[in-house]
XYZ file of C-alpha atoms in Angstrom:
672
model
C -5.924 -16.660 16.269
C -5.171 -19.322 19.810
C -5.755 -18.955 23.382
C -2.405 -19.373 24.130
C -1.647 -16.001 21.980
C -4.592 -14.068 23.615
C -2.857 -15.227 27.433
C 0.208 -14.203 26.296
C -1.429 -10.872 24.810
C -3.500 -9.985 27.561
C -0.228 -10.812 30.198
C 1.749 -8.245 28.386
C -0.956 -4.868 28.645
C -1.126 -6.210 32.031
C 2.925 -6.213 33.278
C 2.465 -2.706 30.830
C -0.501 -0.746 32.089
C 1.396 -1.489 35.400
C 4.282 -0.046 34.856
C 4.345 1.373 31.313
C 8.767 2.190 31.253
C 11.432 -0.231 32.682
C 15.021 -0.663 32.240
C 16.984 -1.727 28.719
C 19.356 -3.535 30.559
C 21.863 -2.435 33.951
C 25.125 -2.204 31.246
C 27.486 -1.375 33.536
C 25.832 -2.118 37.251
C 25.232 0.334 39.679
C 26.712 3.905 39.814
C 26.780 5.615 37.665
C 25.237 3.204 34.921
C 26.592 3.410 31.494
C 25.871 6.109 30.706
C 24.134 5.874 26.691
C 24.625 8.324 25.039
C 23.725 10.197 21.209
C 20.612 7.701 21.009
C 19.527 6.734 17.041
C 17.119 5.236 15.423
C 18.243 2.879 12.583
C 14.927 1.634 10.682
C 13.959 0.819 13.985
C 17.015 -0.325 16.033
C 18.536 1.445 18.635
C 21.964 2.613 18.162
C 24.074 4.591 20.755
C 27.825 4.831 22.649
C 27.973 3.541 26.472
C 30.126 2.466 29.169
C 29.832 -0.877 30.300
C 32.418 -1.083 32.902
C 35.009 -2.729 31.438
C 35.442 -1.677 27.291
C 35.107 2.194 27.585
C 32.601 3.613 25.983
C 32.081 1.487 22.786
C 28.862 1.409 20.089
C 26.174 -0.547 21.133
C 22.490 -1.459 19.876
C 19.420 -2.249 21.324
C 15.760 -4.120 19.701
C 14.259 -2.956 23.156
C 14.908 -6.228 24.856
C 17.889 -7.058 27.695
C 18.490 -9.993 25.768
C 19.167 -7.927 22.514
C 20.981 -5.177 23.409
C 24.547 -5.434 23.468
C 27.478 -4.222 22.193
C 28.114 -4.042 18.608
C 32.207 -3.982 18.359
C 34.862 -3.180 21.258
C 36.756 -0.761 18.347
C 39.395 0.649 20.646
C 40.393 -2.660 22.068
C 40.695 -3.768 25.742
C 39.718 -0.593 28.076
C 40.351 2.135 26.361
C 37.138 4.038 25.123
C 36.745 4.528 21.114
C 33.624 7.055 21.847
C 31.380 7.055 18.821
C 29.917 9.895 18.395
C 27.848 12.421 15.787
C 26.094 8.946 15.186
C 23.678 9.476 11.876
C 21.877 7.172 9.749
C 21.418 6.839 5.892
C 19.636 4.383 4.096
C 19.727 1.557 7.028
C 23.827 1.724 7.765
C 24.547 4.059 10.974
C 27.891 6.345 10.436
C 29.759 7.661 13.200
C 33.056 9.103 14.391
C 35.434 6.921 16.394
C 38.748 6.241 17.764
C 40.201 2.632 16.786
C 42.969 3.914 19.585
C 45.640 3.717 16.209
C 43.859 5.955 13.088
C 42.715 8.581 14.958
C 39.422 9.869 15.637
C 38.084 8.561 11.960
C 35.299 8.383 9.632
C 33.195 4.190 11.045
C 29.517 2.870 9.597
C 28.315 -0.222 10.902
C 25.170 -2.530 9.530
C 24.756 -3.557 13.491
C 27.403 -6.867 13.164
C 30.641 -6.188 14.542
C 32.511 -7.944 11.207
C 30.373 -4.998 9.414
C 31.577 -2.526 11.607
C 34.265 -0.881 9.566
C 36.168 2.136 9.695
C 35.211 4.259 6.156
C 38.998 5.882 5.508
C 41.513 6.862 7.879
C 41.283 10.653 6.275
C 44.321 12.203 8.264
C 47.062 9.573 8.612
C 48.843 11.216 11.170
C 46.561 12.270 12.904
C 42.470 12.771 13.755
C 40.334 13.449 11.407
C 38.045 14.431 13.406
C 34.511 14.265 10.988
C 31.751 16.336 12.828
C 28.497 17.662 11.996
C 27.189 14.445 9.839
C 24.461 14.932 7.868
C 22.485 12.571 4.984
C 21.976 13.961 2.132
C 19.403 10.579 0.352
C 22.613 8.696 -0.862
C 25.578 10.786 -0.066
C 27.190 11.755 3.601
C 28.745 15.364 4.168
C 30.970 16.124 6.923
C 33.205 18.527 8.334
C 37.083 16.650 8.318
C 40.681 17.957 8.420
C 43.191 15.891 6.872
C 47.355 16.857 6.889
C 47.091 19.337 3.885
C 43.889 21.642 5.123
C 42.077 22.484 7.615
C 38.237 21.699 8.313
C 36.356 21.131 5.010
C 34.056 19.878 3.958
C 34.058 16.206 2.752
C 31.162 14.287 1.232
C 31.418 10.153 1.582
C 29.168 7.380 -0.277
C 30.405 5.200 2.240
C 33.801 3.884 0.827
C 37.076 4.816 1.425
C 37.915 5.526 -2.485
C 34.429 7.235 -2.254
C 35.373 9.517 0.255
C 36.774 12.514 -0.671
C 37.472 16.723 0.227
C 34.179 18.218 -1.584
C 36.076 21.768 -1.666
C 38.983 23.343 0.152
C 37.611 26.172 0.774
C 39.893 28.344 2.994
C 42.957 27.260 1.118
C 45.518 25.839 3.651
C 45.858 24.777 7.301
C 43.577 27.262 8.267
C 40.332 25.193 6.662
C 37.176 26.769 6.192
C 35.509 27.103 9.556
C 32.679 24.938 7.655
C 29.804 24.622 10.063
C 25.852 24.621 10.512
C 25.047 21.453 8.087
C 21.303 21.161 7.222
C 20.116 19.214 3.348
C 17.103 21.184 2.727
C 14.890 21.289 -0.159
C 17.012 18.531 -1.829
C 20.233 20.750 -1.403
C 23.305 20.921 0.928
C 23.327 24.577 2.491
C 26.090 25.278 5.253
C 28.164 28.746 6.285
C 31.291 28.968 5.606
C 34.392 31.665 5.233
C 37.043 31.622 2.686
C 39.972 33.160 4.839
C 40.359 36.090 2.693
C 37.496 37.716 0.609
C 34.646 36.694 2.130
C 33.871 35.799 6.267
C 31.657 33.102 7.457
C 28.448 33.454 4.903
C 26.014 30.814 3.528
C 27.113 28.657 1.253
C 25.561 25.179 -0.364
C 26.484 22.191 -2.090
C 24.853 22.095 -6.045
C 23.625 20.169 -8.442
C 27.143 19.071 -9.777
C 28.015 18.879 -6.696
C 30.395 21.309 -6.062
C 30.507 23.855 -2.854
C 29.699 27.520 -3.902
C 28.869 30.202 -2.249
C 25.056 31.401 -2.485
C 25.245 35.200 -1.468
C 28.126 37.214 0.827
C 25.123 38.638 3.341
C 27.859 40.824 5.225
C 29.601 41.779 2.054
C 32.589 43.143 3.483
C 36.102 40.279 4.525
C 35.531 41.289 8.001
C 32.252 40.528 8.582
C 30.854 37.302 9.463
C 26.316 36.899 8.306
C 26.761 33.151 10.691
C 23.674 31.864 8.613
C 22.032 29.194 10.732
C 19.431 27.118 11.342
C 18.179 26.031 8.297
C 14.842 25.192 7.789
C 12.331 23.933 4.351
C 9.267 25.412 4.675
C 7.550 24.852 1.029
C 11.227 24.927 -1.175
C 12.303 28.077 0.565
C 15.137 28.050 3.073
C 14.825 30.239 5.936
C 17.434 31.095 8.357
C 18.653 33.716 10.691
C 22.132 35.676 9.600
C 23.473 39.187 10.728
C 24.212 41.738 7.327
C 25.876 43.849 9.332
C 23.496 46.578 9.554
C 19.716 45.053 10.228
C 21.428 42.819 12.897
C 20.599 39.030 13.316
C 16.669 38.543 11.504
C 14.765 36.618 9.471
C 16.116 35.412 6.008
C 15.085 32.932 3.034
C 16.632 31.892 -0.156
C 16.189 30.070 -3.072
C 19.745 28.825 -3.081
C 20.339 31.856 -5.824
C 21.930 35.059 -4.813
C 19.212 37.333 -6.472
C 16.379 35.002 -4.065
C 18.097 35.661 -1.064
C 16.757 38.241 1.201
C 16.023 39.360 4.599
C 12.176 38.626 5.697
C 11.926 41.227 7.553
C 13.541 43.336 10.075
C 12.107 42.360 13.381
C 13.840 44.357 15.761
C 14.150 47.551 13.861
C 17.398 50.405 14.702
C 19.545 47.688 14.311
C 19.299 45.678 17.174
C 19.138 41.642 16.916
C 15.467 39.966 16.544
C 17.812 37.024 17.243
C 15.102 34.729 15.489
C 15.749 31.052 17.515
C 13.900 27.451 17.238
C 12.487 27.829 13.540
C 9.752 24.957 13.796
C 7.346 23.909 10.483
C 3.910 24.218 11.838
C 0.554 23.294 9.324
C 2.211 25.562 5.897
C 3.252 28.152 9.119
C 7.003 29.385 10.106
C 7.406 29.310 13.896
C 10.116 30.906 15.387
C 11.238 33.319 18.385
C 11.810 36.583 18.663
C 12.188 39.662 20.224
C 11.190 43.068 18.793
C 12.630 45.214 21.391
C 10.069 45.723 22.652
C 7.695 42.878 24.063
C 10.999 40.701 24.385
C 11.449 37.475 23.727
C 7.761 35.878 22.575
C 6.471 33.363 19.628
C 6.106 34.596 16.270
C 5.273 33.116 13.065
C 5.564 33.788 8.652
C 4.741 33.094 5.863
C 7.634 34.143 3.969
C 6.145 37.771 3.678
C 7.176 40.454 5.600
C 3.645 42.137 6.462
C 2.630 37.705 7.169
C 5.682 37.923 10.095
C 3.598 38.480 12.980
C 4.235 38.523 17.037
C 1.946 35.595 17.424
C 1.305 36.829 21.557
C 2.662 38.770 24.112
C 3.051 35.842 26.707
C 4.920 37.425 29.293
C 3.676 41.149 28.618
C 5.980 44.238 28.974
C 9.176 44.143 27.501
C 10.382 41.257 30.033
C 10.241 37.997 27.791
C 8.428 34.727 28.323
C 11.345 33.143 25.925
C 9.344 29.966 24.188
C 11.237 26.926 23.934
C 11.938 23.414 22.588
C 9.559 24.481 19.926
C 7.734 20.789 18.794
C 5.260 20.412 16.392
C 2.562 17.104 17.176
C 0.629 16.953 13.895
C -1.023 20.488 13.371
C -0.482 21.952 16.683
C 2.802 23.533 18.160
C 4.129 22.534 21.999
C 6.717 25.042 23.960
C 7.971 26.185 27.178
C 7.247 28.778 28.508
C 7.501 31.984 31.352
C 4.440 33.663 31.851
C 6.186 35.535 34.823
C 3.362 34.171 37.303
C 3.484 30.212 36.745
C 7.066 29.624 35.617
C 8.602 27.889 33.226
C 5.466 25.298 31.944
C 3.598 23.578 28.418
C 2.439 25.878 26.585
C 1.183 24.824 22.714
C -0.754 27.381 20.120
C -2.593 27.106 16.438
C -1.062 30.180 15.345
C -3.262 32.751 16.404
C -3.328 35.389 20.152
C -6.510 33.177 21.517
C -5.153 29.103 21.320
C -1.809 30.264 22.352
C -2.425 29.080 26.032
C -0.471 26.912 28.585
C -1.652 23.324 28.566
C -1.219 23.056 32.341
C 0.276 24.365 35.379
C 2.257 21.035 36.625
C 4.098 22.362 39.154
C 1.589 25.752 40.860
C 3.598 28.643 41.825
C 6.041 30.513 40.208
C 9.072 27.585 40.096
C 7.357 25.651 36.990
C 7.852 22.454 36.402
C 10.018 22.388 32.678
C 13.968 23.569 32.242
C 15.376 25.438 29.118
C 16.213 23.248 26.279
C 13.570 20.586 27.322
C 13.798 17.499 25.640
C 10.044 16.912 24.111
C 8.943 14.412 21.482
C 5.867 14.049 19.256
C 4.609 11.127 18.347
C 2.415 10.479 15.618
C 0.046 10.128 14.390
C -1.219 9.283 17.367
C -0.458 13.383 18.875
C 1.128 12.754 21.752
C 3.817 14.605 23.195
C 6.553 12.939 25.425
C 8.626 15.316 28.206
C 10.044 15.825 31.127
C 8.977 17.771 34.502
C 9.006 17.928 37.981
C 5.538 18.897 39.276
C 7.542 20.118 42.446
C 6.739 16.333 44.480
C 8.184 13.316 42.480
C 11.852 15.136 41.112
C 12.006 15.880 37.281
C 10.644 12.332 35.628
C 8.691 11.140 31.954
C 4.976 13.171 31.418
C 2.836 13.206 27.923
C 0.375 15.506 26.811
C -2.582 15.066 24.296
C -3.107 18.876 24.304
C -5.338 18.489 27.341
C -4.727 19.192 31.138
C -6.272 15.952 31.957
C -4.686 14.798 29.493
C -1.471 15.904 30.360
C -0.018 12.933 33.008
C 3.110 11.686 34.434
C 3.931 8.312 32.737
C 5.699 6.656 35.876
C 8.131 7.995 39.072
C 10.970 6.092 38.050
C 12.616 7.176 40.743
C 10.827 6.724 43.347
C 10.214 10.068 45.993
C 11.415 13.342 45.317
C 13.957 12.237 43.894
C 14.705 12.744 39.809
C 15.424 10.678 37.536
C 15.926 12.837 34.851
C 14.664 11.257 31.608
C 16.774 12.703 28.663
C 17.124 11.704 24.767
C 13.646 10.718 23.787
C 14.429 8.748 21.120
C 11.838 6.837 18.824
C 12.784 3.687 17.624
C 10.383 0.881 16.053
C 7.534 1.316 18.551
C 9.335 1.875 21.257
C 10.362 5.682 23.048
C 13.828 4.763 24.569
C 15.704 7.130 26.364
C 18.519 7.465 29.387
C 16.796 7.544 32.761
C 18.699 6.830 36.990
C 16.342 4.796 38.997
C 18.423 5.680 42.032
C 19.966 2.777 42.021
C 21.853 1.678 38.841
C 23.013 5.032 38.224
C 22.012 6.320 34.647
C 20.921 3.577 31.751
C 18.957 2.545 28.668
C 15.030 3.074 29.719
C 12.136 2.827 27.360
C 8.298 2.630 26.989
C 6.079 0.936 23.851
C 4.071 3.340 22.602
C 1.520 1.495 22.799
C 1.751 2.300 26.491
C 1.310 6.460 25.808
C -1.623 6.264 24.176
C -5.663 5.161 24.221
C -4.309 3.035 20.636
C -8.336 3.225 18.425
C -6.522 2.656 15.242
C -6.534 -0.665 13.289
C -3.989 -2.313 11.818
C -2.800 -2.157 7.712
C -3.527 -5.868 6.385
C -2.636 -6.797 3.204
C -3.662 -10.234 1.922
C -1.956 -12.247 -0.594
C -2.529 -12.612 -4.071
C -5.243 -15.407 -4.601
C -4.141 -18.780 -4.600
C -4.805 -22.138 -6.937
C -3.468 -25.476 -5.645
C -3.329 -28.309 -7.234
C -5.442 -31.402 -5.783
C -3.142 -34.307 -4.495
C -6.683 -36.751 -3.758
C -9.955 -36.552 -3.560
C -10.312 -34.848 -0.497
C -8.421 -31.582 -2.074
C -5.367 -30.608 -0.819
C -2.941 -28.946 1.642
C -1.590 -25.488 0.927
C 0.754 -22.950 2.625
C -0.666 -20.267 0.821
C 2.044 -16.776 1.265
C 1.818 -15.561 5.090
C -0.398 -12.306 5.397
C 1.620 -8.618 6.257
C 0.353 -6.330 8.730
C 2.356 -3.168 10.595
C 0.822 -0.965 13.105
C 1.698 2.530 14.390
C 1.590 1.457 18.209
C 2.315 -2.150 17.876
C 5.548 -3.707 16.319
C 4.185 -7.244 15.349
C 0.013 -7.086 15.169
C -1.320 -10.710 15.841
C -2.176 -12.895 12.719
C -5.026 -15.277 12.283
C -6.782 -16.627 9.610
C -10.372 -18.615 9.151
C -8.069 -20.881 7.033
C -4.590 -22.233 9.186
C -1.626 -21.849 6.816
C -0.949 -25.889 5.114
C -4.320 -26.522 6.222
C -6.088 -28.937 4.025
C -8.597 -27.590 1.269
C -10.941 -29.153 -0.362
C -11.747 -29.245 -4.205
C -13.467 -26.192 -4.777
C -12.844 -21.988 -4.323
C -11.946 -21.265 -0.608
C -12.522 -17.820 1.140
C -10.089 -17.664 3.351
C -9.690 -14.133 6.411
C -6.852 -12.961 7.702
C -7.329 -10.894 10.938
C -4.408 -8.745 12.653
C -4.747 -8.005 15.946
C -2.748 -5.129 17.512
C -1.998 -4.947 20.981
C -5.203 -2.974 22.176
C -7.663 -5.019 20.412
C -8.095 -3.194 17.118
C -7.912 -5.401 14.556
C -8.150 -5.584 10.438
C -9.293 -7.856 8.591
C -8.860 -8.656 4.160
C -9.580 -11.189 2.105
C -8.148 -14.158 -0.303
C -9.403 -17.021 -2.393
C -7.602 -20.649 -2.570
C -8.811 -22.590 -4.697
C -7.995 -26.532 -5.395
C -8.243 -27.992 -9.174
C -7.851 -31.249 -10.530
C -6.418 -30.454 -13.838
C -4.247 -33.460 -13.693
C -5.228 -36.678 -16.633
C -6.146 -40.500 -15.620
C -3.483 -42.875 -16.234
C -4.094 -44.846 -19.134
C -2.960 -48.490 -19.976
C -3.918 -49.737 -23.228
C -2.881 -53.421 -23.711
C -0.947 -54.479 -26.843
C -1.896 -55.510 -30.697
C -4.091 -58.083 -31.084
C -3.753 -60.339 -33.967
C -6.588 -63.263 -34.941
C -7.326 -65.618 -38.104
C -10.550 -64.382 -39.685
C -13.899 -66.636 -39.172
C -14.947 -65.823 -41.913
C -15.416 -63.319 -44.347
C -16.860 -60.579 -42.575
C -13.733 -61.014 -40.203
C -13.551 -62.894 -35.996
C -14.940 -61.983 -33.098
C -12.043 -60.726 -30.885
C -11.999 -60.391 -27.388
C -9.245 -58.550 -25.422
C -7.599 -57.175 -22.135
C -9.440 -53.736 -20.873
C -7.388 -51.135 -20.740
C -6.601 -49.576 -16.847
C -7.543 -45.958 -15.278
C -6.002 -44.697 -12.304
C -6.269 -41.095 -11.255
C -4.870 -39.530 -7.734
C -7.996 -37.535 -7.486
C -10.884 -39.771 -8.556
C -10.795 -43.501 -8.076
C -12.661 -44.690 -10.268
C -12.065 -42.942 -14.066
C -14.827 -43.413 -16.795
C -12.911 -45.501 -19.620
C -14.783 -45.586 -23.374
C -13.557 -47.402 -26.012
C -14.038 -46.769 -29.599
C -15.211 -50.980 -30.368
C -15.576 -52.649 -27.213
C -14.302 -56.328 -26.617
C -15.953 -59.177 -28.273
C -17.952 -57.310 -30.901
C -16.721 -58.811 -34.976
C -13.937 -56.822 -36.347
C -13.537 -57.147 -40.296
C -10.409 -58.604 -42.307
C -7.368 -55.948 -41.823
C -6.076 -53.921 -39.584
C -8.522 -51.831 -36.990
C -7.010 -48.958 -34.484
C -9.099 -49.167 -31.422
C -9.454 -45.573 -29.168
C -9.500 -45.938 -25.673
C -10.548 -42.712 -23.671
C -10.142 -41.909 -19.733
C -12.204 -39.207 -18.452
C -12.121 -38.279 -14.525
C -15.278 -35.912 -12.562
C -13.374 -33.176 -13.345
C -12.997 -33.593 -16.953
C -9.377 -33.841 -17.887
C -8.620 -36.825 -20.524
C -6.522 -39.162 -21.065
C -6.215 -41.873 -24.812
C -4.532 -44.430 -25.956
C -4.865 -47.002 -29.230
C -4.356 -50.574 -29.747
C -4.893 -51.560 -33.402
C -6.864 -55.619 -33.938
C -5.400 -57.400 -37.214
C -8.011 -59.826 -38.155
C -6.419 -61.624 -40.840
C -7.705 -62.755 -43.917
C -9.367 -66.210 -44.223
C -9.537 -66.846 -48.364
C -6.329 -66.454 -50.764
C -6.301 -64.750 -53.425
C -7.965 -67.390 -56.109
C -10.650 -68.351 -53.635
C -9.779 -71.212 -52.736
C -9.762 -72.937 -49.455
C -6.639 -73.484 -47.611
C -5.788 -77.266 -46.729
C -6.947 -79.324 -43.729
C -5.370 -78.091 -40.836
C -3.950 -81.739 -40.018
C -3.250 -82.272 -43.870
C 0.166 -81.179 -44.810
C 3.125 -79.145 -43.724
C 1.211 -75.346 -43.116
C 5.555 -73.605 -43.127
C 6.604 -71.433 -40.408
C 4.512 -68.756 -39.162
C 0.851 -69.474 -40.112
C 1.452 -68.380 -42.903
C 0.805 -71.455 -45.104
C -2.708 -71.244 -42.588
C -4.447 -69.184 -45.746
C -3.953 -71.483 -48.186
C -6.096 -71.869 -51.440
C -5.980 -73.592 -55.287
C -2.541 -71.902 -56.435
C -0.892 -73.593 -53.131
C -2.774 -77.121 -54.138
C -2.636 -76.968 -58.097
C 0.889 -78.999 -57.949
C -0.070 -82.591 -55.660
C -3.751 -82.861 -56.847
C -2.463 -83.424 -60.583
C -0.282 -85.582 -59.004
C -2.769 -87.916 -57.501
C -4.584 -87.775 -60.764
C -1.883 -88.909 -62.043
C -1.036 -92.377 -59.826
C -5.138 -92.439 -60.252
C -4.690 -92.799 -64.425
C -1.399 -95.326 -63.939
C -3.079 -97.681 -61.625
C -6.776 -98.072 -64.004
C -4.395 -98.635 -67.747
C -2.198 -101.526 -65.718
C -6.043 -103.407 -63.747
C -6.470 -103.102 -68.357
C -3.222 -104.648 -69.125
C -3.615 -107.458 -66.608
C -7.201 -108.423 -68.175
C -6.097 -108.353 -71.535
């Protein structure tokens, strides 16, 4: 990792330490601000609705930078507002309700681009469908809506117009079923609805066929509603609160069958309402608030059995209530707010035991308390930090954090300096940043953020994965330049850990196996390494060019000594491949044709071969007579006559003898 990366890292950490929380963008300059709302995380990106002062309330998106915070689409043109609401993520796509000014309030979806932000279906052709209760259920989105023929009913969508349909007309006619409290828990969709005739508002579910059915008529009479709500999954069983008309509002459980739907315990006897609320699972137990009619509203827990459903602690002794609120699980600890009657509403925690249920810190000493009911609290995992808003009595309502200890419970930043409050709200984790709304006293309510790394002491190294071992072909005697795939790294705090390598990508690797170590470093300085091998091999054979075949005349009966041009060899890695021949130039070749094989071998053992022929023509004819002198007579074309011998010279010899004989006879006659 270069020096510049380290410098940039140090600068980032320095700025973050001085001022951890920051305004992402002043979307609408001056008070009252853009008033961001419905903050929703979609695969690390934040979506929300905001008003820039000119386009109205529209859909926005942010990556935590000013440049990366932009309006996705002006759905309702000009200054009109489409007012996106019920923002819900499903499979990387954002679904929401919006009004484009012509179709009414309908179902929309967005992939984060202007062109990819479209209406899914105009459900109510003559008015507004008013989609609400949007609930992701794996690959299907369930919601409530109304069309021109039915009242508010349960609908389902796969993101297409044709795949957006009403599940069932539970309450026939325009009245509707008043479907509400949708929750996808335990792999099933539960909700409450009324058919308007035989049963009141009761427990329903969508079964495996995709159809809606009544699970149980808990209140048992058409004029009475059980109003089941607060659906929470614990070990495959769904817990909720309901009123059977006899025992009051109590804790119930269901497995999706009529027989498996029953009251867990009548906590408040004598037809009183225990009114269990804030159902939250921590470490295999269900925590909630309830009253038994004796000790007021206090903290309870249940394992699903009557005997195992008990009050944990009477925080405010007597009949008064501590009213535990904002139950939030952080690791194996439950955090909540409560009023013990002396310190006001403060931050508490519980491990499920009476002794382990304690106040974390008296943030604002005295009876006023530092926190409000329905406090917005956010768990940051796996760091085990709780983020919340509190008022210490000096700085106003500001952003705080806690690790569960008194010393570790401290204010993050006084966003609105002095006694005025910035009132942080809508705490939402997206990627490695926590987004929230706040008012710094100057810009109005705008979008703010704080990096997770600035909220925790990060001692956990990133995770890193190296590419598989690499093999490359050598391009020269020095090896090869190898651009191997990059390692991948992730970190719970740092969005993009810095990657470094002992041998840079694209650098020259020698003709050997080199171990490369990759290192991922997060912004806290924690690092992790992995190793992979880069092997550069020479597997390419040399180039080898043989000479043309050679034909010579025999010098004698043993043939001839023949010289030929040496084969030429080349190699991109080995400058001097070794060339060997089956017969050397200048050696004696027997009459006939001999194949000469050439072999070139480089330093890596790669081999190339070629071959050529050496032909030695015989020096005698078939009857063994020597050929004529090269200077006597015509040899004929192509040297064919150069092979000469008795068979070829016999006629000429006879003529010569005949001529000599005739000459002798003439001389004898003259003498006579």
